Amino acid sequence: MIDNPNHDAAPFVAFNEMRTATGGRISAKKARGHAHDVVPENMCVAWHVVGKCNSSCNRASDHREHTATQTAKLVAWCTANWHA
C-alpha cells in the first residue's frame, strides 16, 4: 500500500465513515463489476477517497492532486454510488 501524501480527506469524510463504520459499499454497479467503468475521468477512488492505494493500481496515473472541479466530480460520483 502507498499513502497519498496530499490526501484531501475533508470532501470524503462521509464516505470514509460509511466504509469504516458499516462496511459501506459502492452500489450494485460494483457488484456487477462495473463501478470503475463509470468513475469520472478514470479516477482512482481509493487514492482520493481513502487516501491510500496499492502499488500496482491500474489508475496510478491519477495518483496526483485533483483540481477543485475534479474533486467535485468525484464527490458527486461517490454521493450517487456509495451506500451504507
Backbone as ProteinMPNN parsed JSONL, in Angstrom:
{"seq_chain_A": "MIDNPNHDAAPFVAFNEMRTATGGRISAKKARGHAHDVVPENMCVAWHVVGKCNSSCNRASDHREHTATQTAKLVAWCTANWHA", "coords_chain_A": {"N_chain_A": [[0.84, -1.187, 0.0], [0.43, 2.241, -0.722], [0.603, 5.533, 0.524], [-1.347, 8.477, 0.022], [0.235, 11.398, -0.167], [-0.816, 13.923, -0.332], [-3.419, 13.848, 0.485], [-6.689, 14.967, 0.531], [-8.856, 14.859, 2.769], [-11.248, 15.988, 3.676], [-13.516, 16.442, 1.786], [-14.42, 13.858, 1.56], [-15.137, 12.654, 3.927], [-17.651, 11.635, 4.844], [-17.986, 9.375, 3.228], [-15.813, 7.799, 3.917], [-16.445, 7.359, 6.604], [-18.762, 5.804, 6.32], [-17.613, 3.614, 5.099], [-15.867, 2.597, 7.069], [-17.441, 2.325, 9.378], [-19.693, 0.831, 8.684], [-19.001, -0.97, 6.787], [-19.445, 0.052, 4.313], [-20.438, 0.199, 0.861], [-19.882, 0.389, -2.638], [-22.494, 1.009, -4.829], [-24.791, -1.331, -6.475], [-23.632, -1.451, -8.976], [-20.922, -1.977, -8.639], [-21.049, -4.54, -7.623], [-21.77, -5.871, -9.884], [-19.489, -5.588, -11.216], [-18.916, -3.226, -12.566], [-18.486, -0.684, -11.505], [-16.102, 0.892, -11.581], [-16.055, 1.508, -14.228], [-17.64, 3.7, -14.544], [-16.579, 5.746, -13.099], [-15.655, 9.113, -12.907], [-13.477, 10.446, -15.384], [-11.597, 8.347, -15.253], [-10.738, 8.058, -12.582], [-8.947, 7.286, -9.54], [-10.501, 5.877, -7.015], [-9.774, 4.863, -4.465], [-7.318, 6.18, -3.917], [-8.048, 8.894, -3.726], [-10.385, 9.017, -2.098], [-10.006, 7.264, 0.127], [-7.315, 7.631, 0.643], [-5.147, 6.076, 0.249], [-3.592, 3.487, -1.694], [-2.982, 0.568, -3.731], [0.255, -0.48, -4.876], [0.271, -1.396, -7.47], [-1.757, -0.271, -8.95], [-4.262, 0.117, -11.442], [-5.028, 2.62, -12.117], [-3.012, 4.388, -11.558], [-2.038, 6.623, -12.818], [-3.665, 8.627, -12.014], [-2.875, 9.218, -9.492], [-2.355, 11.796, -8.183], [-2.622, 15.283, -7.279], [-5.925, 16.59, -7.324], [-7.858, 18.958, -9.214], [-10.173, 21.497, -8.085], [-12.509, 21.166, -9.528], [-12.295, 18.508, -10.451], [-12.338, 17.168, -7.993], [-14.917, 17.834, -7.139], [-16.417, 16.46, -9.074], [-15.766, 13.819, -8.412], [-16.773, 13.662, -5.792], [-19.498, 14.0, -6.349], [-19.922, 11.669, -7.825], [-19.372, 9.735, -5.864], [-21.418, 10.326, -4.03], [-23.642, 9.545, -5.512], [-23.161, 6.834, -5.824], [-22.141, 5.499, -3.575], [-23.066, 3.654, -0.861], [-24.32, 2.891, 2.395]], "CA_chain_A": [[0.0, 0.0, 0.0], [1.11, 3.529, -0.712], [-0.237, 6.61, 1.04], [-1.466, 9.71, -0.747], [0.807, 12.43, 0.699], [-1.601, 15.15, -0.471], [-4.817, 13.455, 0.651], [-7.649, 15.97, 0.993], [-9.891, 13.993, 3.342], [-12.475, 16.705, 4.016], [-14.691, 16.203, 0.932], [-14.768, 12.44, 1.511], [-15.32, 12.146, 5.298], [-18.872, 10.825, 4.96], [-17.798, 8.097, 2.544], [-14.894, 7.019, 4.744], [-17.178, 6.918, 7.791], [-19.606, 4.682, 5.9], [-16.75, 2.476, 4.8], [-15.288, 2.007, 8.271], [-18.446, 2.011, 10.393], [-20.724, -0.104, 8.248], [-18.562, -1.767, 5.645], [-20.128, 0.657, 3.175], [-20.043, -0.354, -0.42], [-20.32, 1.112, -3.825], [-23.769, 0.42, -5.232], [-24.89, -2.582, -7.224], [-22.754, -1.41, -10.145], [-19.681, -2.664, -8.296], [-21.364, -5.961, -7.503], [-21.79, -6.403, -11.25], [-18.164, -5.402, -11.785], [-18.887, -2.093, -13.479], [-18.398, 0.614, -10.824], [-14.986, 1.701, -12.045], [-16.306, 1.949, -15.601], [-18.38, 4.953, -14.551], [-15.867, 6.755, -12.318], [-15.281, 10.197, -13.819], [-12.101, 10.654, -15.836], [-10.727, 7.233, -14.873], [-10.161, 8.421, -11.294], [-8.68, 6.247, -8.557], [-11.334, 6.133, -5.839], [-9.016, 4.575, -3.244], [-6.301, 7.218, -3.713], [-8.641, 10.181, -3.358], [-11.375, 8.9, -1.026], [-9.421, 6.596, 1.281], [-6.008, 8.227, 0.886], [-4.092, 5.091, 0.004], [-3.91, 2.577, -2.783], [-1.923, -0.429, -3.905], [1.335, -0.014, -5.753], [0.067, -1.855, -8.848], [-3.072, 0.256, -9.345], [-4.496, 0.379, -12.872], [-5.308, 4.044, -12.283], [-1.906, 5.115, -10.918], [-1.849, 7.919, -13.479], [-4.497, 9.586, -11.285], [-2.301, 9.399, -8.164], [-1.856, 13.174, -8.171], [-3.629, 16.194, -6.736], [-7.03, 16.956, -8.208], [-8.364, 20.326, -9.207], [-11.456, 21.601, -7.389], [-13.529, 20.607, -10.43], [-12.178, 17.047, -10.41], [-12.816, 16.726, -6.681], [-16.381, 17.957, -7.151], [-16.937, 15.354, -9.883], [-15.63, 12.575, -7.66], [-17.739, 13.722, -4.686], [-20.821, 13.743, -6.942], [-19.973, 10.25, -8.16], [-19.469, 8.997, -4.599], [-22.76, 10.562, -3.5], [-24.594, 8.753, -6.295], [-22.835, 5.41, -5.91], [-21.618, 4.917, -2.336], [-24.183, 3.471, 0.074], [-24.037, 2.077, 3.596]], "C_chain_A": [[0.881, 1.245, 0.0], [0.115, 4.593, -0.251], [-0.213, 7.803, 0.106], [-0.939, 10.845, 0.143], [0.047, 13.755, 0.653], [-3.088, 14.893, -0.268], [-5.645, 14.587, 1.245], [-8.864, 15.204, 1.498], [-11.242, 14.683, 3.491], [-13.668, 16.412, 3.095], [-15.22, 14.771, 1.008], [-15.035, 11.822, 2.886], [-16.532, 11.225, 5.391], [-18.693, 9.445, 4.331], [-16.843, 7.203, 3.329], [-15.578, 6.532, 6.013], [-18.099, 5.756, 7.453], [-18.769, 3.432, 5.715], [-16.259, 1.81, 6.078], [-16.343, 1.587, 9.279], [-19.395, 0.908, 9.964], [-20.267, -1.04, 7.141], [-19.228, -1.271, 4.382], [-19.606, 0.131, 1.853], [-20.476, 0.58, -1.528], [-21.494, 0.321, -4.377], [-23.68, -0.857, -6.058], [-24.006, -2.598, -8.462], [-21.455, -2.147, -9.853], [-19.935, -4.164, -8.194], [-21.392, -6.626, -8.875], [-20.443, -6.195, -11.938], [-18.01, -4.185, -12.666], [-18.68, -0.738, -12.81], [-17.276, 1.467, -11.374], [-15.162, 2.158, -13.488], [-16.973, 3.316, -15.636], [-17.722, 6.031, -13.701], [-15.416, 7.85, -13.271], [-13.784, 10.21, -14.138], [-11.127, 9.577, -15.365], [-10.01, 7.489, -13.544], [-9.94, 7.204, -10.402], [-9.422, 6.587, -7.27], [-10.53, 5.93, -4.552], [-8.031, 5.706, -2.93], [-6.912, 8.502, -3.161], [-9.618, 10.087, -2.192], [-10.735, 8.352, 0.244], [-8.066, 7.193, 1.649], [-4.86, 7.252, 0.78], [-4.549, 4.148, -1.086], [-2.787, 1.553, -2.894], [-0.926, 0.036, -4.964], [1.185, -0.479, -7.2], [-1.294, -1.409, -9.398], [-3.14, 0.523, -10.847], [-4.714, 1.861, -13.155], [-4.228, 4.914, -11.64], [-1.65, 6.47, -11.574], [-2.673, 9.014, -12.8], [-3.98, 9.806, -9.859], [-1.575, 10.745, -8.118], [-2.946, 14.049, -7.58], [-4.686, 16.495, -7.787], [-7.287, 18.447, -8.148], [-9.675, 20.332, -8.422], [-12.58, 20.99, -8.227], [-13.488, 19.081, -10.409], [-12.68, 16.494, -9.076], [-14.332, 16.777, -6.626], [-17.02, 16.828, -7.954], [-16.873, 14.034, -9.113], [-16.589, 12.543, -6.471], [-19.146, 13.43, -5.212], [-20.979, 12.27, -7.283], [-20.128, 9.406, -6.894], [-20.866, 9.129, -4.002], [-23.788, 9.693, -4.212], [-24.379, 7.252, -6.156], [-22.427, 4.742, -4.602], [-22.74, 4.843, -1.314], [-23.745, 2.598, 1.243], [-24.783, 0.772, 3.514]], "O_chain_A": [[1.933, 1.286, 0.638], [-1.066, 4.549, -0.598], [0.803, 8.104, -0.52], [-1.601, 11.217, 1.112], [0.25, 14.614, 1.511], [-3.924, 15.633, -0.787], [-5.34, 15.098, 2.323], [-9.793, 14.933, 0.737], [-12.279, 14.022, 3.436], [-14.759, 16.152, 3.604], [-16.338, 14.498, 0.572], [-15.149, 10.602, 3.003], [-16.437, 10.14, 5.965], [-19.201, 8.455, 4.857], [-17.04, 5.99, 3.4], [-15.324, 5.414, 6.46], [-18.203, 4.811, 8.234], [-19.159, 2.336, 6.119], [-16.237, 0.583, 6.162], [-16.162, 0.585, 9.972], [-19.855, 0.129, 10.798], [-21.063, -1.818, 6.616], [-19.541, -2.053, 3.484], [-18.466, -0.324, 1.754], [-21.334, 1.444, -1.347], [-21.473, -0.91, -4.382], [-22.592, -1.381, -6.296], [-23.663, -3.675, -8.95], [-20.938, -2.861, -10.712], [-19.112, -4.965, -8.638], [-21.074, -7.808, -9.005], [-20.267, -6.574, -13.096], [-17.061, -4.111, -13.447], [-18.698, 0.28, -13.502], [-17.475, 2.657, -11.615], [-14.493, 3.093, -13.927], [-16.887, 4.02, -16.642], [-18.261, 7.132, -13.592], [-14.857, 7.559, -14.328], [-12.945, 10.008, -13.26], [-9.959, 9.867, -15.107], [-8.828, 7.178, -13.397], [-10.663, 6.212, -10.501], [-9.015, 7.481, -6.528], [-10.608, 6.757, -3.643], [-7.933, 6.135, -1.781], [-6.366, 9.12, -2.247], [-9.673, 11.003, -1.371], [-10.907, 8.921, 1.322], [-7.708, 7.255, 2.826], [-3.734, 7.557, 1.172], [-5.742, 4.027, -1.365], [-1.762, 1.668, -2.221], [-1.249, 0.848, -5.831], [1.906, 0.003, -8.074], [-1.897, -2.102, -10.217], [-2.214, 1.075, -11.442], [-4.597, 2.304, -14.297], [-4.498, 6.042, -11.226], [-1.099, 7.368, -10.938], [-2.404, 10.2, -12.993], [-4.615, 10.531, -9.092], [-0.349, 10.81, -8.025], [-4.077, 13.596, -7.401], [-4.388, 16.636, -8.973], [-6.974, 19.111, -7.16], [-10.223, 19.269, -8.129], [-13.496, 20.369, -7.687], [-14.534, 18.434, -10.355], [-13.367, 15.473, -9.04], [-14.964, 15.852, -6.115], [-18.055, 16.295, -7.555], [-17.808, 13.233, -9.157], [-17.16, 11.494, -6.174], [-19.901, 12.691, -4.581], [-22.039, 11.685, -7.059], [-20.927, 8.47, -6.863], [-21.431, 8.147, -3.522], [-24.702, 9.164, -3.58], [-25.314, 6.475, -6.349], [-22.375, 3.514, -4.54], [-23.306, 5.871, -0.942], [-22.919, 1.696, 1.1], [-24.683, -0.054, 4.421]]}, "name": "protein", "num_of_chains": 1, "seq": "MIDNPNHDAAPFVAFNEMRTATGGRISAKKARGHAHDVVPENMCVAWHVVGKCNSSCNRASDHREHTATQTAKLVAWCTANWHA"}
